[in-house]
Each structure stands twice: as structure tokens, then as C-alpha cells.
């Protein structure tokens, strides 16, 4: 099935949703393509069970998501949910598969708002069933208001850690331990930034209050170094980063996350210019004040272009949508500059908060230095840190070579979880300073089934050329 | 709408000239009408709520170990719960799909195995059976 649109927006989170709405209000024929069940993305995820549908008035993510879904439902935007994009060609033609089968969307302009993925520092036993990402916990809390496990440990860094721990306490599931990479001083430094958004600061304070009231053991400046148990998690080993003291905590479920990184494969597929920016989760898409990237017709918005968080993402999305509408000729200069100026101003006001959160979430690359050789780095193909070391000794200098040597990144997740960690390890072993850390992106960017692509057909529909007479 | 089923209740706050309406959770809302779904997981019945994904139905039921990794044959379970890591890709109604992205449907058949050697073995057995039949 082929369809034409004035603009296709990829991802229906805060950034994508706002971009689609802004462009649609200006009169463009907009398609919004999303993998999830309903608009909202991860941060504004729609509650799915009855129990989770009860209104939680203190939850800003919930109200933000409800608002966005209501506005999208009332708009003229064509929304494709549960649709996976597996290729984007310049010009642009977007190949996707969904419930309705395979589709190709043609459009002169796209907004990429594919969000972020969580980064986890590999440690011994992180592949044990029962170890989940922190983002997994938030996804379950948002969609079902429930968490699996009876003895849980929450670990990692950043605001997400506190949010998950507090919400677990509120469910009556008191964590056995909270393990925070950051020290008290790191949090104190972030406070000035957080103070810029009093409502979110208040929410954070309420979370902390809940944790303190539940008397959860809080390990500051510590990290998880081992999860043991084989088939089911039993024990989590915590190490203090300053003193080196270790503590064992019994647990059946561990939630751990070390910040976010941009989900940027579509930019890479199209060759949009990116810059290294560790504060923004690794890489940031180079774009102008109105979110135009280095490729004409490609607009970058939200965490996929560099981690900022939900509020700045929504504003970036609005800017991208407005810029697309203006470039399409649907908005005049006066109206465009008026609308975009107010969004830019609000974006600037939201930045101190975003920067403070990003600093707390910044991935601890140095900690990758003491990953044990037996630790799995590439989960799909079971490639260990030791395998990477051996490959480096054999002369591997580049991550693409590493892929050929070890199969790292060849599994179904297509290196989403391991590429950045492997690149850091490889750089350490080879002591090279050049950035040879990006795998060549190739379609299909999502594992898709052949029968989904082909769809249902009748043999009589296959055009068979008439054979030449004998 | 039925008083006991609506999620919100609208309260009106009157001022001198106008009124504001505020939506608050309905205190009389009941959950007992919630529909339970039945999944068949490795031959066993597992109950879950409507709206749950297959992965969440399994982990809320205490089943974390969904498959073994194809190379090291190490136990694996769901990890990211948002469709990125592919660790929960198991046989759902005889197709390998990400359990965290599939809504549970009553009567769904779930097998606790994913892509890799065990499935290849299953296929190999099937072929030998067919050959034997032939």
C-alpha cells in the first residue's frame, strides 16, 4: 500500500505528537507513525489495565499524555499505531509494517522523534532473568501500576531511580536497597537546575519523602557489580565506589539503568550530521534553532536528537512541526516567527532543568574500565568483554571490524544495547582517539517477518510473463 | 454513564460569575467487573488482566525465564519492556514475537522458547516425521 503525505512524523511521544499537531493545525496532511499501542511514547505512556486507569493527579506524565492523546484524537492527523518503520530512503520513502500489512509512505518532509533507549552498564550476571531496566519498571508502573517481584533492588542513577523507588514504595513494595551511582554532592549540584521547575522539584521532594518514610537502605556513590542466581536472581552484590566495600543483598528482582541514549538509527541511515555530546547521551544531531537537520526536509526533535527530557522534547517537536509547515508554504513568515519565537523562549527556560537531569544521568564511561572479562557485553550473541579484548589484540581497530570478528551486534536487537559500550571498551584497548565507534546502519532497522512484508496474496495475482513459444 | 464505572467524576467549583469543572477520580469506581484473560503458557493456564502484554502477564505471574540465548544457552528473560532488546521474543501463537509488545488475547498459546537451536531442533524433528510418513 502506498500513501502520500505532506509530512510524516516518526514516533508519537511528546516530540512527535507536538510536531504532528503543529503541522496539522497549519494545514498539512500529516501521518504519525508509532510502534506503541497508543500515542504518548514511553514517558507519556497510556495506562492499559483498568487498575492503572485511575487518575493520579500528582503524576505530570499521566496528565501530559492524556492531554496529548485527546488533542491528537480531535486532530486531522492520520495515526498509524503498532507500526514498525524498517527503512527510510532519502527523498523520502518510508517502509513500514503494521497490523494492516506492509506500507510505503512517500513524503517530501519527515520529523524524526524516535526517542531514547536506556543504557545499562554491563556487570556480572546482568543477563539473569529478573534483572530489568529502570525504564522497564517505569513502563510497567505507567501502563499497569504494578511491579513484578517481592524482594526488589532499584539501582542506577538519575531522577528515574528515585521515581521508580518512590512509586514502588507507594505500591507497598518496599525495595531492599536503593543503589545510586551519584553521591549527595552530585544531587546538591543538580538542585539549582531542578529549582527552575518548582512543580517537578516538589514532585521529586515528595518521592524522596516517601523513600525516607519507608526507611529503605540507601547506598549512595555505589554500583551493582554482580547479580547471581543462574536461572533466577537470588543475590545482588553492591560495591561502594569510594571505599570498595561490598555488600550482598537478597533480591528476586533488580531494576537498573544508567541513563539514556538517543535512538538515532534513522538519522544515521540518512546520513544526518551528528556530534559527540556525552551530556546528551552520546550523540546529538546538528540542527538549527528551528530543528532543521543537515539534510533538507529532515527535522530532528526530542530525545532521538540528544537527550533533553519530556518538556523540552515537546517544545522541540512543536518547533519542528512549525518549521516543516513553514517550509511547505503553509505558514507565512510573520505567523511562523511569532509561533516559533514563543516555543524557543519556553525551550530556553526549560534547559537548566534538562541539563541538571542529564548530568545526573550521564553514562559513567570510566566505570566500563573495570568490567570483568567474563561479563557479557552483547546480550544477543553472548559476546563477552574478554572476546572484545581478544579481538583488539588480533588487530581490530574499528567497531565494524569488531562485528565481523565477534558477531557483536549481529543479533536481533541490532546492537541497540551493546554498540556504545563495545565502542568504549574497544577504544580503551586500542588507545585510539579517533571516533570509529559507529556501526554502519543498514535496513531493516527492525527485525521483521518475511510473511508480514509479503502480505496475503492469491497466486493468480502474481504477474507471470507469457513464455516464449517453443 | 454508570456511576460505578466511570473513571472520573466531574466536580463543579462555583465562583461569583462562572464555574470551573475539575475531574477527580471516581471514589465509587469498582474493579470487580474487570475481565480476566486466559493464556496457555507451555501447556499451563495463566490468568491475566485485559490490557496486559504477554510479557507483563508472564512476569507478574513470576515467570522470568522465557528462553535461552542461542549461543551460550544461558537463561534469559524480559529486560527493557519497550521493544528494543528483543530478549522476550518467544513463540506466541507459533510466531516469534516480542512478548512485551503483544497484547494478551484470551486463549493465546505461548511457548517459552525463542529463536535458536531449540526451535531448529523442533523443526528438524518435524521434518524427520514427515520423511517417515512419506
XYZ file of C-alpha atoms in Angstrom:
604
model
C 0.000 0.000 0.000
C 1.397 3.399 -0.997
C 0.294 6.672 0.550
C 1.415 10.278 0.058
C 1.634 12.853 2.827
C 2.957 16.404 3.217
C 4.764 15.349 6.376
C 5.451 12.054 8.130
C 6.287 12.140 11.844
C 8.065 9.103 13.289
C 7.296 8.405 16.918
C 4.245 9.606 18.870
C 5.868 10.680 22.133
C 5.880 14.282 23.393
C 8.096 15.435 20.496
C 6.395 13.548 17.676
C 2.901 14.264 18.947
C 3.506 18.003 19.199
C 5.201 18.093 15.791
C 2.260 16.332 14.136
C -0.242 18.637 15.851
C 1.642 21.838 14.987
C 1.962 20.888 11.306
C -1.598 19.600 11.063
C -3.005 22.797 12.604
C -1.129 24.750 9.938
C -2.967 22.734 7.283
C -0.510 19.996 6.317
C -1.609 16.453 5.573
C 0.299 14.665 8.351
C 0.899 10.994 9.134
C 2.100 9.929 12.577
C 3.770 6.505 12.691
C 4.333 4.855 16.067
C 5.315 1.427 17.388
C 3.297 1.625 20.600
C -0.315 0.787 21.310
C -1.365 4.421 21.780
C 0.252 7.849 21.399
C 2.357 9.045 24.324
C 5.638 7.251 23.755
C 7.465 5.907 26.811
C 7.259 8.919 29.103
C 3.593 9.682 28.427
C 2.660 6.019 28.068
C -1.055 5.273 28.142
C -2.291 3.199 31.087
C -3.552 -0.103 29.764
C -5.194 -2.019 32.608
C -8.297 -0.834 34.489
C -6.331 -0.519 37.688
C -3.822 1.843 36.064
C -6.558 3.985 34.519
C -7.435 5.602 37.834
C -6.338 9.190 37.763
C -3.196 10.030 39.662
C -3.403 13.796 39.968
C 0.228 14.215 41.098
C 1.566 12.463 38.015
C 2.518 15.083 35.416
C 3.403 12.405 32.866
C -0.082 10.991 33.103
C -1.845 14.332 32.601
C 0.567 15.289 29.797
C -0.166 12.032 27.985
C -3.945 12.256 28.391
C -3.850 15.807 27.042
C -1.772 14.798 24.017
C -3.987 11.802 23.212
C -7.110 13.949 23.448
C -5.671 16.591 21.129
C -4.462 14.006 18.617
C -7.848 12.278 18.570
C -9.508 15.627 17.783
C -6.975 16.498 15.059
C -6.821 15.553 11.380
C -3.536 13.660 11.809
C -3.538 10.161 10.281
C -2.186 7.943 13.045
C -0.609 4.536 12.414
C -0.140 2.761 15.754
C 1.713 -0.542 16.220
C 3.564 0.142 13.004
C 7.291 -0.514 12.733
C 9.450 1.527 10.392
C 12.119 -0.701 8.894
C 13.617 1.522 6.186
C 13.762 5.210 5.274
C 15.186 6.288 1.897
C 16.135 9.854 1.117
C 13.549 11.751 -0.755
C 11.684 10.358 1.452
C 10.044 6.973 1.222
C 9.316 5.203 4.462
C 8.791 1.443 4.562
C 6.817 0.136 7.477
C 4.820 -2.871 8.598
C 1.808 -2.814 10.866
C -1.438 -4.607 11.509
C -2.623 -3.534 8.071
C 0.396 -5.171 6.454
C 3.292 -3.542 4.621
C 3.086 0.151 3.683
C 5.243 2.671 1.886
C 4.684 6.302 2.836
C 6.022 8.958 0.442
C 6.626 12.477 1.683
C 8.903 15.448 0.991
C 9.426 16.099 4.718
C 9.901 13.982 7.837
C 10.187 14.684 11.547
C 12.223 12.052 13.370
C 11.147 11.772 17.012
C 12.066 8.205 17.844
C 13.022 8.902 21.450
C 15.661 7.200 23.525
C 16.785 3.811 24.708
C 18.131 3.026 28.139
C 21.816 2.425 28.719
C 22.911 -0.125 31.266
C 26.455 -0.563 32.483
C 27.196 -4.278 31.979
C 28.045 -6.220 35.149
C 28.493 -9.868 36.003
C 25.115 -11.613 35.734
C 23.126 -8.758 34.170
C 21.608 -11.289 31.772
C 20.000 -13.244 34.652
C 16.187 -13.419 34.355
C 14.867 -10.984 36.963
C 17.225 -8.152 36.014
C 15.236 -5.405 34.292
C 15.954 -1.901 33.063
C 14.737 1.050 35.141
C 12.787 2.153 32.093
C 11.084 -1.260 32.118
C 9.898 -0.513 35.646
C 8.511 2.888 34.638
C 6.801 1.324 31.633
C 5.066 -1.220 33.888
C 4.197 1.411 36.506
C 2.647 3.638 33.859
C 0.749 1.007 31.924
C -0.286 -1.273 34.799
C 0.513 0.477 38.094
C 2.216 -2.701 39.267
C 5.721 -4.148 39.522
C 6.746 -7.794 39.477
C 8.906 -9.166 42.270
C 8.654 -9.342 46.049
C 12.226 -8.514 47.075
C 13.357 -5.762 44.748
C 16.521 -3.706 44.437
C 16.476 -0.431 42.498
C 19.832 0.692 41.126
C 21.474 3.051 38.694
C 21.418 6.814 38.535
C 19.369 9.897 37.806
C 15.817 11.029 38.550
C 14.347 7.791 37.151
C 15.919 5.856 40.030
C 14.144 7.952 42.650
C 10.881 7.876 40.700
C 10.848 4.071 40.465
C 11.864 3.610 44.107
C 9.181 6.017 45.344
C 6.445 4.518 43.191
C 7.415 1.020 44.377
C 7.092 2.239 47.988
C 3.692 3.710 47.153
C 2.574 0.292 45.877
C 3.621 -1.199 49.203
C 6.633 -2.879 47.614
C 9.484 -1.634 49.791
C 12.810 -2.026 47.962
C 15.521 -3.992 49.780
C 18.028 -1.365 48.675
C 18.419 1.710 46.510
C 21.838 1.848 44.862
C 22.717 5.268 43.478
C 25.854 5.963 41.419
C 25.644 9.618 42.387
C 26.782 10.959 45.733
C 24.986 13.546 47.853
C 27.220 16.228 46.338
C 26.103 15.303 42.782
C 22.465 15.709 43.771
C 23.185 19.003 45.565
C 24.807 20.324 42.383
C 21.697 19.389 40.402
C 19.357 21.223 42.790
C 19.913 24.663 41.293
C 18.796 23.356 37.912
C 15.836 21.497 39.387
C 14.714 24.646 41.209
C 13.927 26.187 37.800
C 10.841 23.970 37.558
C 9.257 24.139 41.042
C 6.449 21.688 40.234
C 8.879 18.924 39.275
C 11.162 19.764 42.200
C 8.163 19.386 44.507
C 7.341 16.037 42.917
C 10.941 14.895 43.473
C 10.828 16.028 47.094
C 7.605 14.075 47.652
C 9.268 10.993 46.146
C 12.256 11.374 48.489
C 9.895 11.806 51.432
C 8.171 8.534 50.566
C 11.519 6.724 50.356
C 12.728 8.151 53.665
C 9.403 7.290 55.331
C 9.712 3.680 54.139
C 13.258 3.514 55.622
C 14.773 1.961 52.541
C 18.540 1.337 52.826
C 20.122 3.904 50.502
C 23.585 3.129 49.078
C 24.946 6.397 47.696
C 28.007 6.520 45.450
C 27.651 2.778 44.895
C 27.122 0.406 41.999
C 25.882 -3.111 41.412
C 28.800 -5.352 40.444
C 27.144 -8.752 40.386
C 23.739 -10.370 40.085
C 23.851 -14.065 40.882
C 21.393 -16.936 40.840
C 21.675 -18.548 37.417
C 18.133 -19.235 36.240
C 16.513 -16.890 38.751
C 18.008 -13.900 40.528
C 18.870 -14.505 44.204
C 21.643 -12.149 45.241
C 22.756 -8.641 44.262
C 26.281 -7.513 45.158
C 26.740 -3.799 45.772
C 30.104 -2.051 45.863
C 30.841 1.369 47.300
C 32.753 3.246 44.606
C 34.882 5.216 47.083
C 35.769 2.614 49.715
C 35.445 -0.564 47.620
C 33.407 -2.288 50.355
C 30.909 -4.812 49.054
C 27.506 -5.775 50.451
C 25.255 -8.664 49.405
C 21.513 -8.083 49.286
C 18.947 -10.841 48.733
C 16.592 -9.992 45.888
C 14.472 -11.689 43.254
C 14.154 -8.645 41.009
C 16.640 -5.909 40.144
C 15.774 -2.735 38.271
C 18.859 -0.980 36.951
C 19.553 1.812 34.466
C 22.410 4.214 33.749
C 20.788 6.961 31.763
C 19.521 7.188 28.219
C 20.989 7.347 24.740
C 19.341 8.686 21.585
C 17.528 6.166 19.396
C 19.138 7.632 16.292
C 19.289 4.936 13.613
C 17.068 6.855 11.157
C 19.405 9.881 11.231
C 22.340 7.562 10.675
C 20.563 5.703 7.880
C 20.006 9.003 6.061
C 23.428 10.397 6.959
C 22.340 13.415 9.014
C 25.293 15.114 10.708
C 25.781 14.217 14.372
C 28.226 15.425 17.003
C 29.604 13.693 20.070
C 27.894 15.063 23.170
C 28.195 12.933 26.276
C 25.781 15.129 28.253
C 23.085 14.396 25.656
C 23.549 10.631 25.847
C 26.394 10.191 23.373
C 25.430 11.872 20.109
C 23.481 14.983 19.214
C 22.016 15.766 15.800
C 23.351 19.036 14.409
C 20.375 21.286 13.667
C 19.366 24.941 13.502
C 17.173 26.784 16.025
C 14.061 25.522 14.211
C 15.171 21.862 14.294
C 16.198 21.563 10.625
C 18.966 18.973 10.330
C 21.837 18.925 7.834
C 19.575 17.058 5.387
C 16.951 19.150 3.682
C 13.443 18.077 4.668
C 14.624 16.156 7.743
C 13.678 17.702 11.098
C 15.048 16.400 14.389
C 13.041 16.548 17.605
C 13.112 15.141 21.098
C 15.462 12.695 22.742
C 16.393 10.996 19.459
C 18.341 14.155 18.576
C 20.009 14.332 22.013
C 18.609 13.655 25.496
C 16.625 16.577 26.966
C 13.579 15.033 28.687
C 9.864 15.265 28.041
C 9.177 19.004 28.285
C 11.973 20.298 26.050
C 11.197 17.431 23.646
C 7.594 18.564 23.289
C 8.777 22.109 22.533
C 11.352 20.875 20.031
C 8.606 18.842 18.395
C 6.415 21.917 18.108
C 9.320 23.844 16.553
C 9.987 21.032 14.069
C 6.328 20.847 13.102
C 6.135 24.624 12.623
C 9.329 24.676 10.567
C 8.021 21.873 8.339
C 4.753 23.767 7.835
C 6.650 26.975 7.036
C 8.991 25.235 4.584
C 5.952 23.664 2.958
C 4.453 27.129 2.443
C 1.524 26.617 4.800
C 2.618 29.357 7.224
C 3.662 32.911 6.378
C 6.819 34.463 7.801
C 5.037 36.622 10.370
C 2.964 33.818 11.813
C 5.870 31.355 11.795
C 8.256 33.701 13.581
C 5.617 34.598 16.159
C 4.738 30.980 16.950
C 8.272 29.657 16.885
C 9.648 32.513 18.993
C 7.398 31.635 21.926
C 8.331 27.943 21.690
C 12.041 28.834 21.536
C 11.721 31.038 24.601
C 9.980 28.315 26.597
C 12.624 25.846 25.424
C 15.379 28.104 26.742
C 13.607 28.309 30.127
C 13.337 24.522 30.291
C 17.035 23.936 29.620
C 18.545 24.342 33.149
C 16.273 21.588 34.455
C 17.066 19.348 31.490
C 20.795 19.910 31.913
C 20.673 19.090 35.624
C 18.822 15.800 34.941
C 21.124 14.921 32.055
C 24.195 15.478 34.220
C 22.851 13.046 36.829
C 22.031 10.528 34.094
C 25.333 10.877 32.258
C 26.692 7.418 31.480
C 29.735 6.523 33.649
C 32.089 5.561 30.806
C 35.045 5.252 33.182
C 33.239 2.509 35.093
C 33.339 0.376 31.923
C 37.074 0.067 32.617
C 36.581 -2.492 35.375
C 34.050 -4.699 33.616
C 35.209 -8.288 34.195
C 36.331 -10.312 31.169
C 33.560 -12.903 31.637
C 30.851 -10.230 31.574
C 28.531 -10.386 28.573
C 28.526 -7.146 26.570
C 26.399 -8.185 23.561
C 23.406 -9.991 25.030
C 22.017 -11.335 21.749
C 25.193 -13.117 20.655
C 26.756 -13.683 24.120
C 29.930 -11.744 23.277
C 31.925 -11.008 26.448
C 34.302 -8.185 27.372
C 37.082 -10.796 27.105
C 36.111 -11.565 23.489
C 36.442 -7.857 22.684
C 39.888 -7.779 24.297
C 40.997 -10.808 22.249
C 39.690 -9.209 19.054
C 41.533 -5.973 19.856
C 44.753 -7.974 20.356
C 44.147 -9.567 16.947
C 44.213 -6.125 15.376
C 40.604 -4.948 15.421
C 40.559 -1.131 15.372
C 37.021 -0.286 14.369
C 33.594 -1.335 15.656
C 32.561 -2.690 12.244
C 35.627 -4.937 12.294
C 34.716 -5.989 15.812
C 31.302 -7.023 14.492
C 32.902 -9.232 11.859
C 35.309 -10.786 14.356
C 32.911 -11.481 17.205
C 29.326 -11.243 15.840
C 28.748 -8.436 18.381
C 25.693 -6.507 17.200
C 24.562 -9.121 14.677
C 21.732 -10.369 16.895
C 18.074 -9.347 16.749
C 18.498 -6.166 18.824
C 20.853 -4.927 16.096
C 23.416 -3.525 18.558
C 20.946 -1.188 20.278
C 22.130 -2.264 23.714
C 25.796 -3.027 23.157
C 27.308 -0.809 20.420
C 28.180 2.172 22.601
C 29.594 0.053 25.432
C 31.619 -2.060 22.994
C 32.972 1.099 21.339
C 34.235 2.421 24.678
C 35.876 -0.925 25.524
C 37.478 -1.153 22.086
C 38.785 2.413 22.286
C 40.313 1.608 25.664
C 42.094 -1.497 24.347
C 43.328 0.122 21.133
C 44.067 3.501 22.735
C 42.843 5.161 19.597
C 41.429 8.632 19.858
C 39.572 8.693 16.548
C 35.850 8.061 16.618
C 35.409 4.739 14.854
C 32.595 3.736 17.131
C 29.508 3.736 14.925
C 28.247 0.643 13.206
C 27.153 1.152 9.620
C 23.368 1.400 9.769
C 21.505 -0.874 7.394
C 17.873 -1.619 6.671
C 15.889 -3.401 8.005
C 16.358 -1.362 11.178
C 13.826 -3.594 12.958
C 13.663 -7.388 12.720
C 10.589 -8.064 10.597
C 8.973 -11.252 9.394
C 9.054 -12.068 5.688
C 5.364 -13.016 5.615
C 4.438 -9.639 7.115
C 6.286 -7.924 4.282
C 4.757 -10.062 1.566
C 1.262 -9.949 2.972
C -1.563 -12.200 1.816
C -1.913 -12.734 -1.894
C -3.511 -15.003 -4.430
C -1.385 -16.943 -6.885
C -3.481 -15.513 -9.701
C -2.316 -12.014 -8.623
C 1.339 -12.788 -9.403
C 2.219 -11.316 -12.786
C 3.774 -14.195 -14.744
C 5.226 -13.214 -18.112
C 3.959 -15.275 -21.032
C 6.562 -17.853 -22.032
C 8.159 -17.580 -25.462
C 6.677 -20.091 -27.916
C 8.876 -23.131 -28.497
C -22.769 6.754 32.129
C -22.962 4.356 35.036
C -21.813 5.939 38.306
C -19.736 2.982 39.335
C -17.947 2.551 36.038
C -16.698 5.976 35.017
C -13.055 6.663 35.741
C -13.556 10.324 36.589
C -16.219 12.316 38.286
C -16.692 15.960 37.378
C -16.980 18.408 40.252
C -18.051 21.995 39.639
C -16.493 24.789 41.648
C -18.642 27.924 41.527
C -17.252 31.425 41.825
C -19.335 34.593 41.678
C -19.563 34.771 37.876
C -18.659 31.409 36.466
C -17.689 27.900 37.438
C -14.716 25.655 36.880
C -15.062 21.949 36.435
C -12.493 19.651 37.998
C -12.138 15.982 37.145
C -11.208 13.789 40.089
C -11.022 10.006 40.397
C -14.393 8.423 40.962
C -14.351 7.067 44.537
C -17.188 4.612 43.824
C -15.438 3.053 40.875
C -15.437 -0.725 41.017
C -12.884 -3.113 39.611
C -14.745 -6.346 40.100
C -16.094 -6.182 36.552
C -12.516 -6.469 35.274
C -12.220 -9.201 32.661
C -9.628 -11.917 33.253
C -7.972 -13.472 30.232
C -6.594 -16.969 29.972
C -3.237 -17.641 28.343
C -1.853 -21.093 27.690
C 1.824 -20.906 28.588
C 3.798 -24.078 27.888
C 0.588 -26.070 28.314
C -0.330 -24.418 31.631
C -3.130 -21.932 32.136
C -2.078 -18.412 33.216
C -4.648 -15.762 34.083
C -4.054 -12.096 33.341
C -5.945 -8.811 33.122
C -7.146 -7.346 29.890
C -4.740 -4.642 28.741
C -1.643 -6.548 29.854
C 1.045 -7.530 27.395
C 2.133 -11.163 27.164
C 5.470 -10.316 28.822
C 3.863 -8.495 31.739
C 1.327 -11.304 32.187
C 4.251 -13.718 32.497
C 6.457 -11.662 34.812
C 3.584 -10.606 37.087
C 2.898 -14.337 37.372
C 6.519 -14.857 38.464
C 7.773 -16.373 35.206
C 11.004 -14.506 34.415
C 12.895 -17.161 32.474
C 11.376 -17.047 28.965
C 14.072 -18.518 26.741
C 17.738 -19.475 26.479
C 20.220 -17.460 24.473
C 21.059 -19.324 21.254
C 24.864 -19.220 21.617
C 25.730 -19.721 25.284
C 22.345 -21.344 26.080
C 22.134 -19.020 29.085
C 18.747 -18.288 30.685
C 17.126 -15.005 29.617
C 14.013 -13.051 30.462
C 12.411 -9.741 29.521
C 14.756 -6.801 30.046
C 13.767 -3.460 28.508
C 9.975 -3.995 28.261
C 9.744 -1.463 25.432
C 10.570 -3.439 22.343
C 14.261 -2.623 21.957
C 16.268 -5.501 23.456
C 14.439 -8.462 21.845
C 15.121 -10.633 24.914
C 11.426 -11.509 25.246
C 10.995 -12.658 21.628
C 9.278 -16.035 22.094
C 6.772 -18.214 20.260
C 3.351 -16.597 20.546
C 0.691 -18.435 18.555
C 3.588 -20.190 16.744
C 5.269 -16.979 15.550
C 8.349 -15.496 17.269
C 7.263 -12.091 18.537
C 8.348 -9.642 21.214
C 6.158 -10.597 24.181
C 6.403 -7.059 25.634
C 4.788 -5.566 22.528
C 1.919 -8.033 22.116
C -1.373 -7.505 23.917
C -2.591 -10.623 25.673
C -5.622 -12.184 23.966
C -7.821 -14.842 25.548
C -6.728 -18.331 24.521
C -3.316 -17.275 23.210
C -0.724 -20.064 23.075
C 2.700 -19.081 24.386
C 5.768 -21.310 24.245
C 8.744 -20.494 26.456
C 11.354 -20.650 23.726
C 12.736 -18.223 21.219
C 14.851 -18.246 18.094
C 17.880 -20.514 18.176
C 18.851 -24.107 18.469
C 15.830 -25.404 20.355
C 13.446 -24.221 17.644
C 15.688 -25.598 14.928
C 15.574 -28.937 16.743
C 11.807 -28.792 16.804
C 11.737 -28.143 13.065
C 14.262 -30.908 12.423
C 12.055 -33.377 14.295
C 9.081 -32.239 12.273
C 10.957 -32.851 9.010
C 12.049 -36.337 10.036
C 8.451 -37.148 10.971
C 7.303 -36.009 7.547
C 10.010 -38.018 5.865
C 8.966 -41.050 7.878
C 5.384 -40.507 6.767
C 6.471 -40.239 3.160
